[in-house]
CSV table of C-alpha atoms in Angstrom, one decimal:
chain,number,residue,atom,x,y,z
A,7,MET,CA,135.9,126.3,88.0
A,8,ASN,CA,137.8,122.8,87.4
A,9,ILE,CA,135.5,119.9,88.0
A,10,LEU,CA,136.7,116.3,88.2
A,11,VAL,CA,134.1,113.4,87.8
A,12,CYS,CA,135.2,109.9,88.6
A,13,VAL,CA,133.1,107.5,86.8
A,14,LYS,CA,132.8,103.6,86.2
A,15,GLN,CA,131.6,101.3,83.4
A,16,VAL,CA,129.6,98.6,85.1
A,17,PRO,CA,127.4,95.7,83.8
A,18,ASP,CA,123.6,96.4,83.7
A,19,THR,CA,122.5,95.0,86.8
A,20,LYS,CA,119.0,94.8,85.6
A,21,ILE,CA,120.1,92.0,83.1
A,22,ILE,CA,123.2,90.4,84.6
A,23,LYS,CA,123.1,86.8,85.7
A,24,VAL,CA,124.9,84.9,88.4
A,25,ASN,CA,126.8,81.7,87.3
A,26,PRO,CA,125.2,78.9,89.3
A,27,LYS,CA,128.2,76.8,89.3
A,28,THR,CA,130.9,79.5,90.3
A,29,ASN,CA,128.5,81.8,92.1
A,30,THR,CA,130.1,84.8,90.4
A,31,LEU,CA,128.8,87.4,88.0
A,32,ASP,CA,128.5,86.4,84.5
A,33,ARG,CA,129.5,89.7,83.0
A,34,SER,CA,129.1,88.4,79.5
A,35,SER,CA,125.3,88.1,80.2
A,36,ALA,CA,124.7,91.9,80.3
A,37,PRO,CA,126.0,95.1,78.4
A,38,ALA,CA,128.3,97.6,79.9
A,39,ILE,CA,127.0,100.9,80.7
A,40,LEU,CA,128.0,104.1,82.5
A,41,ASN,CA,127.1,103.6,86.2
A,42,PRO,CA,123.9,105.4,86.6
A,43,TYR,CA,124.7,107.4,89.7
A,44,ASP,CA,127.9,108.7,87.9
A,45,ALA,CA,125.7,110.0,85.0
A,46,HIS,CA,124.0,112.2,87.5
A,47,ALA,CA,127.5,113.3,88.9
A,48,VAL,CA,128.4,114.4,85.4
A,49,GLN,CA,125.1,116.1,84.7
A,50,GLU,CA,125.6,118.1,88.1
A,51,ALA,CA,129.0,119.1,86.8
A,52,VAL,CA,127.5,120.4,83.6
A,53,ARG,CA,124.8,122.5,85.7
A,54,LEU,CA,127.6,123.9,87.8
A,55,LYS,CA,130.0,124.7,84.6
A,56,GLU,CA,127.0,126.5,83.1
A,57,ILE,CA,126.9,128.8,86.3
A,58,HIS,CA,130.5,129.0,87.1
A,59,GLY,CA,132.3,128.4,84.0
A,60,GLY,CA,135.5,126.2,83.7
A,61,LYS,CA,136.2,122.7,82.8
A,62,ILE,CA,134.8,119.1,83.4
A,63,THR,CA,137.3,116.3,83.4
A,64,VAL,CA,136.3,112.8,83.7
A,65,LEU,CA,138.3,109.8,85.0
A,66,SER,CA,137.9,106.3,85.1
A,67,MET,CA,139.6,102.9,85.8
A,68,GLY,CA,139.0,99.9,84.0
A,69,PRO,CA,139.9,97.7,80.7
A,70,PRO,CA,140.2,99.6,77.4
A,71,GLN,CA,136.5,99.0,76.6
A,72,ALA,CA,135.8,101.5,79.6
A,73,LYS,CA,136.5,104.4,77.1
A,74,GLU,CA,132.8,104.0,76.1
A,75,ALA,CA,131.8,105.2,79.4
A,76,ILE,CA,133.9,108.2,79.2
A,77,LYS,CA,132.6,109.1,75.7
A,78,LYS,CA,129.1,108.8,77.2
A,79,CYS,CA,130.2,111.5,79.7
A,80,VAL,CA,131.4,113.6,76.8
A,81,GLU,CA,127.9,113.2,75.2
A,82,ILE,CA,126.3,114.4,78.6
A,83,GLY,CA,128.8,117.5,78.4
A,84,ALA,CA,132.3,116.7,79.9
A,85,ASP,CA,135.1,118.3,78.3
A,86,GLU,CA,137.7,115.5,78.3
A,87,GLY,CA,138.2,112.2,79.8
A,88,PHE,CA,141.1,110.1,81.1
A,89,LEU,CA,141.1,106.2,81.8
A,90,ILE,CA,143.7,104.4,83.7
A,91,SER,CA,144.1,101.1,82.2
A,92,ASP,CA,146.7,98.4,83.0
A,93,ARG,CA,146.8,94.7,83.9
A,94,ARG,CA,148.4,95.7,87.2
A,95,PHE,CA,145.2,97.5,88.2
A,96,ALA,CA,143.2,94.1,87.8
A,97,GLY,CA,141.3,92.6,90.7
A,98,ALA,CA,141.4,95.9,92.8
A,99,ASP,CA,138.9,96.3,95.5
A,100,THR,CA,137.7,99.7,96.8
A,101,LEU,CA,141.0,100.3,98.8
A,102,ALA,CA,143.3,99.6,95.8
A,103,THR,CA,140.8,101.4,93.3
A,104,SER,CA,140.9,104.6,95.4
A,105,TYR,CA,144.6,104.6,95.6
A,106,ALA,CA,145.0,104.2,91.8
A,107,LEU,CA,142.6,106.8,91.2
A,108,TYR,CA,144.1,109.3,93.9
A,109,LYS,CA,147.5,108.9,92.0
A,110,ALA,CA,145.8,109.9,88.7
A,111,VAL,CA,143.9,112.8,90.5
A,112,GLN,CA,147.3,114.0,91.8
A,113,LYS,CA,148.7,114.1,88.1
A,114,LEU,CA,145.6,115.8,86.9
A,115,MET,CA,146.0,118.3,89.7
A,116,LYS,CA,149.6,119.2,88.6
A,117,GLN,CA,148.6,119.4,85.0
A,118,ASP,CA,145.5,121.6,85.5
A,119,GLY,CA,146.8,123.8,88.4
A,120,GLY,CA,144.4,122.4,91.0
A,121,ILE,CA,140.8,121.0,91.0
A,122,ASP,CA,138.0,122.9,92.8
A,123,LEU,CA,135.5,119.9,93.0
A,124,ILE,CA,135.3,116.3,92.6
A,125,LEU,CA,132.1,114.4,92.0
A,126,CYS,CA,131.3,110.7,92.2
A,127,GLY,CA,128.1,108.7,92.1
A,128,LYS,CA,126.8,107.5,95.4
A,129,HIS,CA,127.9,104.1,94.6
A,130,ALA,CA,128.7,101.7,91.6
A,131,ILE,CA,125.7,99.5,91.1
A,132,ASP,CA,127.9,96.3,90.7
A,133,GLY,CA,129.5,96.8,94.1
A,134,ASP,CA,127.0,99.1,96.1
A,135,THR,CA,129.9,99.7,98.7
A,136,GLY,CA,130.0,103.5,98.2
A,137,GLN,CA,133.7,103.5,99.6
A,138,THR,CA,135.8,104.6,96.4
A,139,GLY,CA,134.6,108.2,96.6
A,140,PRO,CA,135.4,108.8,100.3
A,141,GLY,CA,138.6,106.7,99.8
A,142,ILE,CA,139.8,109.1,97.4
A,143,ALA,CA,138.9,112.2,99.4
A,144,ARG,CA,140.7,110.6,102.4
A,145,ARG,CA,143.9,110.2,100.6
A,146,LEU,CA,143.8,113.6,99.2
A,147,LEU,CA,143.0,115.1,102.7
A,148,ILE,CA,139.8,117.0,101.4
A,149,PRO,CA,136.3,116.7,103.0
A,150,PRO,CA,134.0,113.9,101.6
A,151,LEU,CA,130.2,115.0,101.6
A,152,THR,CA,128.3,111.9,100.9
A,153,ASN,CA,124.6,111.3,99.6
A,154,VAL,CA,124.2,114.8,98.2
A,155,ILE,CA,120.8,115.5,96.8
A,156,LYS,CA,121.4,119.3,96.1
A,157,VAL,CA,124.3,121.7,95.6
A,158,ALA,CA,122.7,124.8,97.0
A,159,GLU,CA,125.6,127.2,96.5
A,160,VAL,CA,129.2,127.5,95.3
A,161,ASN,CA,131.2,130.6,96.4
A,162,LEU,CA,134.5,130.5,94.5
A,163,GLU,CA,135.7,133.7,96.0
A,164,ASP,CA,135.4,132.4,99.7
A,165,ARG,CA,136.2,128.9,98.6
A,166,LYS,CA,133.1,127.5,100.2
A,167,ILE,CA,130.1,125.2,99.1
A,168,GLN,CA,126.7,124.5,100.5
A,169,VAL,CA,124.9,121.2,99.9
A,170,HIS,CA,121.8,119.3,101.1
A,171,ARG,CA,122.9,115.7,102.4
A,172,LYS,CA,120.2,113.1,102.4
A,173,ILE,CA,119.5,111.5,105.8
A,174,GLU,CA,117.0,109.1,107.0
A,175,ASP,CA,114.4,111.6,107.9
A,176,GLY,CA,115.2,114.4,105.4
A,177,TYR,CA,118.3,116.4,104.6
A,178,GLU,CA,120.9,118.5,106.4
A,179,LEU,CA,122.5,121.5,105.1
A,180,ILE,CA,126.2,121.3,105.1
A,181,GLU,CA,128.7,124.0,104.3
A,182,SER,CA,132.3,122.8,103.5
A,183,ALA,CA,135.6,124.4,102.2
A,184,ILE,CA,136.5,123.7,98.6
A,185,PRO,CA,138.2,121.6,97.2
A,186,CYS,CA,136.0,118.7,98.5
A,187,LEU,CA,134.6,115.7,97.1
A,188,LEU,CA,130.8,115.0,96.7
A,189,THR,CA,129.1,111.6,96.2
A,190,VAL,CA,125.7,112.2,94.7
A,191,GLU,CA,122.3,110.6,94.7
A,192,LYS,CA,119.9,110.2,91.8
A,193,GLU,CA,117.7,112.9,93.2
A,194,ILE,CA,120.1,115.6,92.6
A,195,ASN,CA,118.9,116.1,88.9
A,196,GLU,CA,117.5,114.5,85.8
A,197,VAL,CA,120.0,113.4,83.2
A,198,GLU,CA,119.1,115.2,80.2
A,199,TYR,CA,118.9,114.2,76.4
A,200,SER,CA,122.3,114.9,75.0
A,201,PRO,CA,122.4,117.7,72.3
A,202,LEU,CA,123.4,116.8,68.9
A,203,PRO,CA,126.9,118.6,68.9
A,204,ASN,CA,127.7,116.7,72.0
A,205,MET,CA,126.8,113.5,70.4
A,206,LEU,CA,128.9,114.3,67.4
A,207,LYS,CA,132.0,115.3,69.7
A,208,ALA,CA,131.6,112.1,71.7
A,209,ALA,CA,131.5,109.9,68.5
A,210,ARG,CA,135.0,111.5,67.3
A,211,TYR,CA,136.3,111.7,70.8
A,212,THR,CA,139.3,109.4,72.0
A,213,PRO,CA,140.0,109.5,75.8
A,214,VAL,CA,143.6,109.6,76.9
A,215,VAL,CA,144.7,106.4,78.6
A,216,TRP,CA,147.3,106.2,81.1
A,217,THR,CA,149.2,103.0,82.4
A,218,VAL,CA,150.7,102.5,85.7
A,219,ASP,CA,154.0,103.8,84.2
A,220,ASP,CA,152.2,107.3,83.3
A,221,LEU,CA,151.7,107.8,86.9
A,222,ASP,CA,154.1,109.2,89.5
A,223,ASP,CA,155.4,107.6,92.5
A,224,VAL,CA,153.1,104.6,92.6
A,225,ASP,CA,153.5,101.9,95.2
A,226,ILE,CA,152.9,98.8,93.1
A,227,LYS,CA,152.1,96.8,96.3
A,228,GLN,CA,148.9,99.0,96.6
A,229,LEU,CA,147.6,98.2,93.1
A,230,GLY,CA,145.3,95.3,91.9
A,231,LEU,CA,145.0,92.0,94.1
A,232,LYS,CA,148.2,92.8,95.8
A,233,GLY,CA,146.6,96.1,97.3
A,234,SER,CA,143.2,94.5,98.1
A,235,PRO,CA,142.4,92.9,101.4
A,236,THR,CA,138.8,92.3,100.6
A,237,ILE,CA,137.9,88.6,100.2
A,238,VAL,CA,134.4,87.5,98.8
A,239,GLY,CA,133.5,84.4,100.7
A,240,LYS,CA,130.3,83.6,99.0
A,241,MET,CA,127.8,85.1,96.7
A,242,TRP,CA,124.1,84.2,95.5
A,243,PRO,CA,121.3,85.6,94.0
A,244,PRO,CA,118.6,87.0,96.4
A,245,ALA,CA,115.5,84.8,96.9
A,246,LYS,CA,112.6,85.7,94.8
A,247,SER,CA,109.7,87.2,96.6
A,248,GLU,CA,106.3,85.4,97.0
A,249,GLY,CA,104.8,88.2,94.7
A,250,ALA,CA,101.5,90.1,95.1
A,251,GLN,CA,98.2,88.9,96.2
A,252,ILE,CA,95.2,90.0,94.4
A,253,LEU,CA,92.1,90.7,96.5
A,254,ALA,CA,88.7,89.6,95.4
A,255,GLY,CA,85.2,91.0,96.0
A,256,ASP,CA,83.9,94.5,95.9
A,257,SER,CA,85.8,97.5,97.4
A,258,ARG,CA,84.6,97.1,101.0
A,259,GLU,CA,85.4,93.5,100.8
A,260,GLN,CA,88.8,94.4,99.5
A,261,VAL,CA,89.6,97.0,102.1
A,262,ARG,CA,88.4,94.5,104.9
A,263,GLU,CA,90.7,91.9,103.7
A,264,ALA,CA,93.6,94.5,103.4
A,265,VAL,CA,93.2,95.6,106.8
A,266,SER,CA,93.2,92.0,108.1
A,267,ILE,CA,96.4,91.2,106.2
A,268,MET,CA,98.1,94.3,107.7
A,269,LEU,CA,97.1,93.5,111.1
A,270,GLN,CA,98.7,90.2,110.7
A,271,GLN,CA,101.9,92.0,109.9
A,272,ARG,CA,101.9,94.3,112.8
A,273,GLU,CA,105.6,95.2,112.4
A,274,LEU,CA,104.5,97.3,109.6
A,275,PHE,CA,102.9,99.8,112.1
A,276,LYS,CA,105.9,100.3,114.1
A,277,VAL,CA,107.3,103.9,114.1
A,278,LYS,CA,110.7,105.0,115.0
A,279,GLY,CA,111.3,105.2,118.7
A,280,GLY,CA,107.7,104.6,119.3
A,281,GLU,CA,105.2,102.1,120.1
A,282,ARG,CA,103.2,100.0,117.8
A,283,VAL,CA,99.8,101.6,116.6
């Protein structure tokens, strides 16, 4: 079973700051990490490989330092990694990124004789769009299954997969033909501590780097800023919340005060499709 996982190196958004003068992310203020959702995608690929055998390939786009994110994936259990890195990719939005990754996926499919499954994180924590994965699937003309919280079954003989897809009120069970592309939620698994052999392999591993010239039949107009119609008009940090309120008195007084506060916020009692309680 050939599994491809698309990953991204992102700034740690728990730490990153916004430049108050330019209203842009100050990427130097935070360390670069493997996008957390992508780590769960790699972990799920490892689980599926343990059941079905095969190979796990990781693909990313970014500056040369993004090789560290790929090495982290090797630490989790990926077999090999490819980075497409070129100044002509710079400034890409999700449309241009999905195009560039699509061209790299096409090359990998020729190289490996096809791919059975593509996994991506639900979204990257620096953009939160969730568009790149489905964009790749659309270009490859394969089904995108988003917000997956469980891979229930993979039947390689019948070329079918069943997954649980997260929805607002629970989940829905979906069956799809493979190859297909999954975007996964964090609930799908726990990212395990890497075994020592994987850590040693990752320390010695050097990902393969491709430039635009290494890809086939690329339309330069669809890359980077030229291929990106997205315009960010304005950005600002969210307002800080007012914080919590500590209730005084004994337990009865605290419950009475809590109920009083909740009654003042009656929208909290709304239920979907119903009346206020």
